[in-house]
Amino acid sequence: MLRIVSVIALDLRSGVEQLGDLIAEASTIVPFTGAGISTECGIPDFRSPGGLWTRHRPIPFDEFVASSEARDESWRRRFAMQPTFAAARPGRGHRALASLYKAGKIPAIVTQNIDNLHQMSGFAADHVVELHGNTTYARCIGCGQAYDLHWVRQRFELDGAAPTASPAPTR
Ligand SMILES: [Zn+2]
């Protein structure tokens, strides 16, 4: 039987207990995670007051594709965030889910996060459904090839613009 469960508890203790019971009873769990699981890892919540998107207007994908200025701005923002993403490590929530994954209770996970922390905690990349992509590497929107961000940054800093044609992929 498929149940979609969202726990809204009156207090933290009863919420944790409810969730523990649900996990114990279920044979299979497919978690859906968002920004909250990664904030304790130093990843900012983009939508919250003071978050990146309240200070910078998000750049929609069609604008990114159509405008080289939008692409350059998007890359400048991405590189400014690089130390934050590079320093982030899985937190307690990631580790708890990874242990259920290793125990065979979680076949795959769905996430809105782009920080790669589920993979870093032990999930195989094929078992992480990333609704908004992954910001720890770049992917060619023409052919789908993945590239190392360090390479993109070097090209950006040398040429003053993001690469549009590519040499050999690094990933
Ligand atoms: Zn390509």
GROMACS .gro file of C-alpha atoms and ligand atoms in nm:
model
  172
    1MET     CA    1   0.000   0.000   0.000
    2LEU     CA    2   0.133   0.341  -0.091
    3ARG     CA    3   0.097   0.608   0.171
    4ILE     CA    4   0.210   0.964   0.131
    5VAL     CA    5   0.290   1.087   0.478
    6SER     CA    6   0.357   1.436   0.596
    7VAL     CA    7   0.412   1.470   0.968
    8ILE     CA    8   0.287   1.785   1.132
    9ALA     CA    9   0.345   1.742   1.502
   10LEU     CA   10   0.243   1.956   1.796
   11ASP     CA   11   0.595   1.943   1.935
   12LEU     CA   12   0.932   1.807   1.831
   13ARG     CA   13   0.928   1.507   2.064
   14SER     CA   14   0.592   1.373   1.946
   15GLY     CA   15   0.692   1.445   1.585
   16VAL     CA   16   1.011   1.242   1.620
   17GLU     CA   17   0.816   0.959   1.783
   18GLN     CA   18   0.548   0.961   1.511
   19LEU     CA   19   0.811   0.959   1.240
   20GLY     CA   20   1.001   0.677   1.411
   21ASP     CA   21   0.682   0.467   1.427
   22LEU     CA   22   0.605   0.532   1.060
   23ILE     CA   23   0.958   0.430   0.957
   24ALA     CA   24   0.944   0.116   1.172
   25GLU     CA   25   0.606   0.012   1.027
   26ALA     CA   26   0.688   0.078   0.662
   27SER     CA   27   0.861  -0.181   0.444
   28THR     CA   28   0.979   0.081   0.194
   29ILE     CA   29   1.027   0.456   0.225
   30VAL     CA   30   1.091   0.712  -0.049
   31PRO     CA   31   1.194   1.035   0.125
   32PHE     CA   32   1.144   1.376  -0.034
   33THR     CA   33   1.391   1.633   0.097
   34GLY     CA   34   1.426   2.007   0.067
   35ALA     CA   35   1.638   2.294   0.193
   36GLY     CA   36   1.573   2.223   0.562
   37ILE     CA   37   1.789   1.911   0.569
   38SER     CA   38   2.094   2.104   0.446
   39THR     CA   39   2.076   2.432   0.637
   40GLU     CA   40   2.267   2.284   0.933
   41CYS     CA   41   2.538   2.189   0.681
   42GLY     CA   42   2.589   2.555   0.592
   43ILE     CA   43   2.385   2.553   0.270
   44PRO     CA   44   2.163   2.863   0.266
   45ASP     CA   45   1.789   2.835   0.209
   46PHE     CA   46   1.756   3.043  -0.109
   47ARG     CA   47   1.391   3.136  -0.056
   48SER     CA   48   1.397   3.239   0.309
   49PRO     CA   49   1.409   3.605   0.414
   50GLY     CA   50   1.768   3.720   0.360
   51GLY     CA   51   1.828   3.421   0.129
   52LEU     CA   52   2.001   3.454  -0.205
   53TRP     CA   53   1.677   3.487  -0.399
   54THR     CA   54   1.554   3.776  -0.188
   55ARG     CA   55   1.876   3.964  -0.268
   56HIS     CA   56   1.919   3.851  -0.632
   57ARG     CA   57   1.640   3.788  -0.878
   58PRO     CA   58   1.651   3.423  -0.991
   59ILE     CA   59   1.756   3.379  -1.355
   60PRO     CA   60   1.500   3.163  -1.538
   61PHE     CA   61   1.631   2.890  -1.767
   62ASP     CA   62   1.497   3.047  -2.089
   63GLU     CA   63   1.673   3.374  -2.003
   64PHE     CA   64   1.994   3.182  -1.927
   65VAL     CA   65   1.976   3.018  -2.271
   66ALA     CA   66   1.887   3.338  -2.459
   67SER     CA   67   2.124   3.590  -2.300
   68SER     CA   68   2.501   3.577  -2.261
   69GLU     CA   69   2.476   3.851  -1.993
   70ALA     CA   70   2.233   3.633  -1.795
   71ARG     CA   71   2.469   3.335  -1.831
   72ASP     CA   72   2.768   3.537  -1.714
   73GLU     CA   73   2.572   3.671  -1.416
   74SER     CA   74   2.454   3.320  -1.332
   75TRP     CA   75   2.811   3.188  -1.339
   76ARG     CA   76   2.942   3.479  -1.130
   77ARG     CA   77   2.681   3.398  -0.865
   78ARG     CA   78   2.764   3.029  -0.884
   79PHE     CA   79   3.136   3.088  -0.837
   80ALA     CA   80   3.066   3.325  -0.545
   81MET     CA   81   2.882   3.035  -0.376
   82GLN     CA   82   3.158   2.785  -0.450
   83PRO     CA   83   3.332   2.795  -0.107
   84THR     CA   84   2.996   2.735   0.065
   85PHE     CA   85   2.909   2.429  -0.144
   86ALA     CA   86   3.266   2.295  -0.137
   87ALA     CA   87   3.278   2.308   0.244
   88ALA     CA   88   2.938   2.144   0.305
   89ARG     CA   89   2.930   1.791   0.446
   90PRO     CA   90   2.631   1.565   0.512
   91GLY     CA   91   2.445   1.641   0.834
   92ARG     CA   92   2.247   1.427   1.079
   93GLY     CA   93   1.944   1.404   0.850
   94HIS     CA   94   2.155   1.295   0.551
   95ARG     CA   95   2.332   1.033   0.763
   96ALA     CA   96   2.007   0.897   0.908
   97LEU     CA   97   1.858   0.856   0.559
   98ALA     CA   98   2.181   0.700   0.429
   99SER     CA   99   2.169   0.437   0.705
  100LEU     CA  100   1.810   0.345   0.607
  101TYR     CA  101   1.927   0.331   0.244
  102LYS     CA  102   2.215   0.098   0.335
  103ALA     CA  103   1.970  -0.116   0.535
  104GLY     CA  104   1.760  -0.158   0.220
  105LYS     CA  105   1.458   0.034   0.343
  106ILE     CA  106   1.503   0.327   0.104
  107PRO     CA  107   1.537   0.232  -0.265
  108ALA     CA  108   1.574   0.590  -0.387
  109ILE     CA  109   1.535   0.947  -0.268
  110VAL     CA  110   1.375   1.254  -0.427
  111THR     CA  111   1.528   1.593  -0.347
  112GLN     CA  112   1.489   1.958  -0.433
  113ASN     CA  113   1.845   2.017  -0.318
  114ILE     CA  114   2.136   2.080  -0.551
  115ASP     CA  115   2.419   2.027  -0.301
  116ASN     CA  116   2.515   1.661  -0.368
  117LEU     CA  117   2.498   1.585   0.006
  118HIS     CA  118   2.277   1.275  -0.032
  119GLN     CA  119   2.536   1.124  -0.267
  120MET     CA  120   2.814   1.229  -0.029
  121SER     CA  121   2.635   1.052   0.257
  122GLY     CA  122   2.632   0.722   0.067
  123PHE     CA  123   2.346   0.720  -0.185
  124ALA     CA  124   2.440   0.598  -0.533
  125ALA     CA  125   2.395   0.882  -0.784
  126ASP     CA  126   2.141   0.668  -0.975
  127HIS     CA  127   1.924   0.651  -0.662
  128VAL     CA  128   1.897   1.029  -0.613
  129VAL     CA  129   1.627   1.203  -0.818
  130GLU     CA  130   1.734   1.569  -0.830
  131LEU     CA  131   1.438   1.789  -0.924
  132HIS     CA  132   1.652   2.101  -0.962
  133GLY     CA  133   1.981   1.950  -1.077
  134ASN     CA  134   2.316   1.942  -0.903
  135THR     CA  135   2.536   2.245  -0.856
  136THR     CA  136   2.859   2.058  -0.786
  137TYR     CA  137   2.931   2.007  -1.156
  138ALA     CA  138   2.832   2.165  -1.488
  139ARG     CA  139   2.638   1.990  -1.764
  140CYS     CA  140   2.633   2.088  -2.132
  141ILE     CA  141   2.275   2.178  -2.223
  142GLY     CA  142   2.349   2.070  -2.581
  143CYS     CA  143   2.467   1.713  -2.530
  144GLY     CA  144   2.435   1.640  -2.157
  145GLN     CA  145   2.806   1.590  -2.094
  146ALA     CA  146   2.913   1.670  -1.736
  147TYR     CA  147   3.211   1.896  -1.667
  148ASP     CA  148   3.420   1.973  -1.366
  149LEU     CA  149   3.333   2.315  -1.222
  150HIS     CA  150   3.698   2.400  -1.171
  151TRP     CA  151   3.750   2.377  -1.546
  152VAL     CA  152   3.447   2.599  -1.617
  153ARG     CA  153   3.573   2.856  -1.367
  154GLN     CA  154   3.921   2.861  -1.520
  155ARG     CA  155   3.770   2.917  -1.865
  156PHE     CA  156   3.539   3.185  -1.729
  157GLU     CA  157   3.824   3.372  -1.563
  158LEU     CA  158   4.050   3.344  -1.869
  159ASP     CA  159   3.788   3.439  -2.129
  160GLY     CA  160   3.557   3.658  -1.918
  161ALA     CA  161   3.263   3.445  -2.025
  162ALA     CA  162   3.134   3.093  -1.974
  163PRO     CA  163   3.255   2.837  -2.231
  164THR     CA  164   3.017   2.765  -2.518
  165ALA     CA  165   3.230   2.504  -2.696
  166SER     CA  166   3.412   2.234  -2.510
  167PRO     CA  167   3.735   2.035  -2.511
  168ALA     CA  168   3.758   1.687  -2.363
  169PRO     CA  169   3.518   1.631  -2.073
  170THR     CA  170   3.660   1.572  -1.728
  171ARG     CA  171   3.366   1.378  -1.591
  172ZN      ZN  172   2.790   1.946  -2.536
   0.00000   0.00000   0.00000
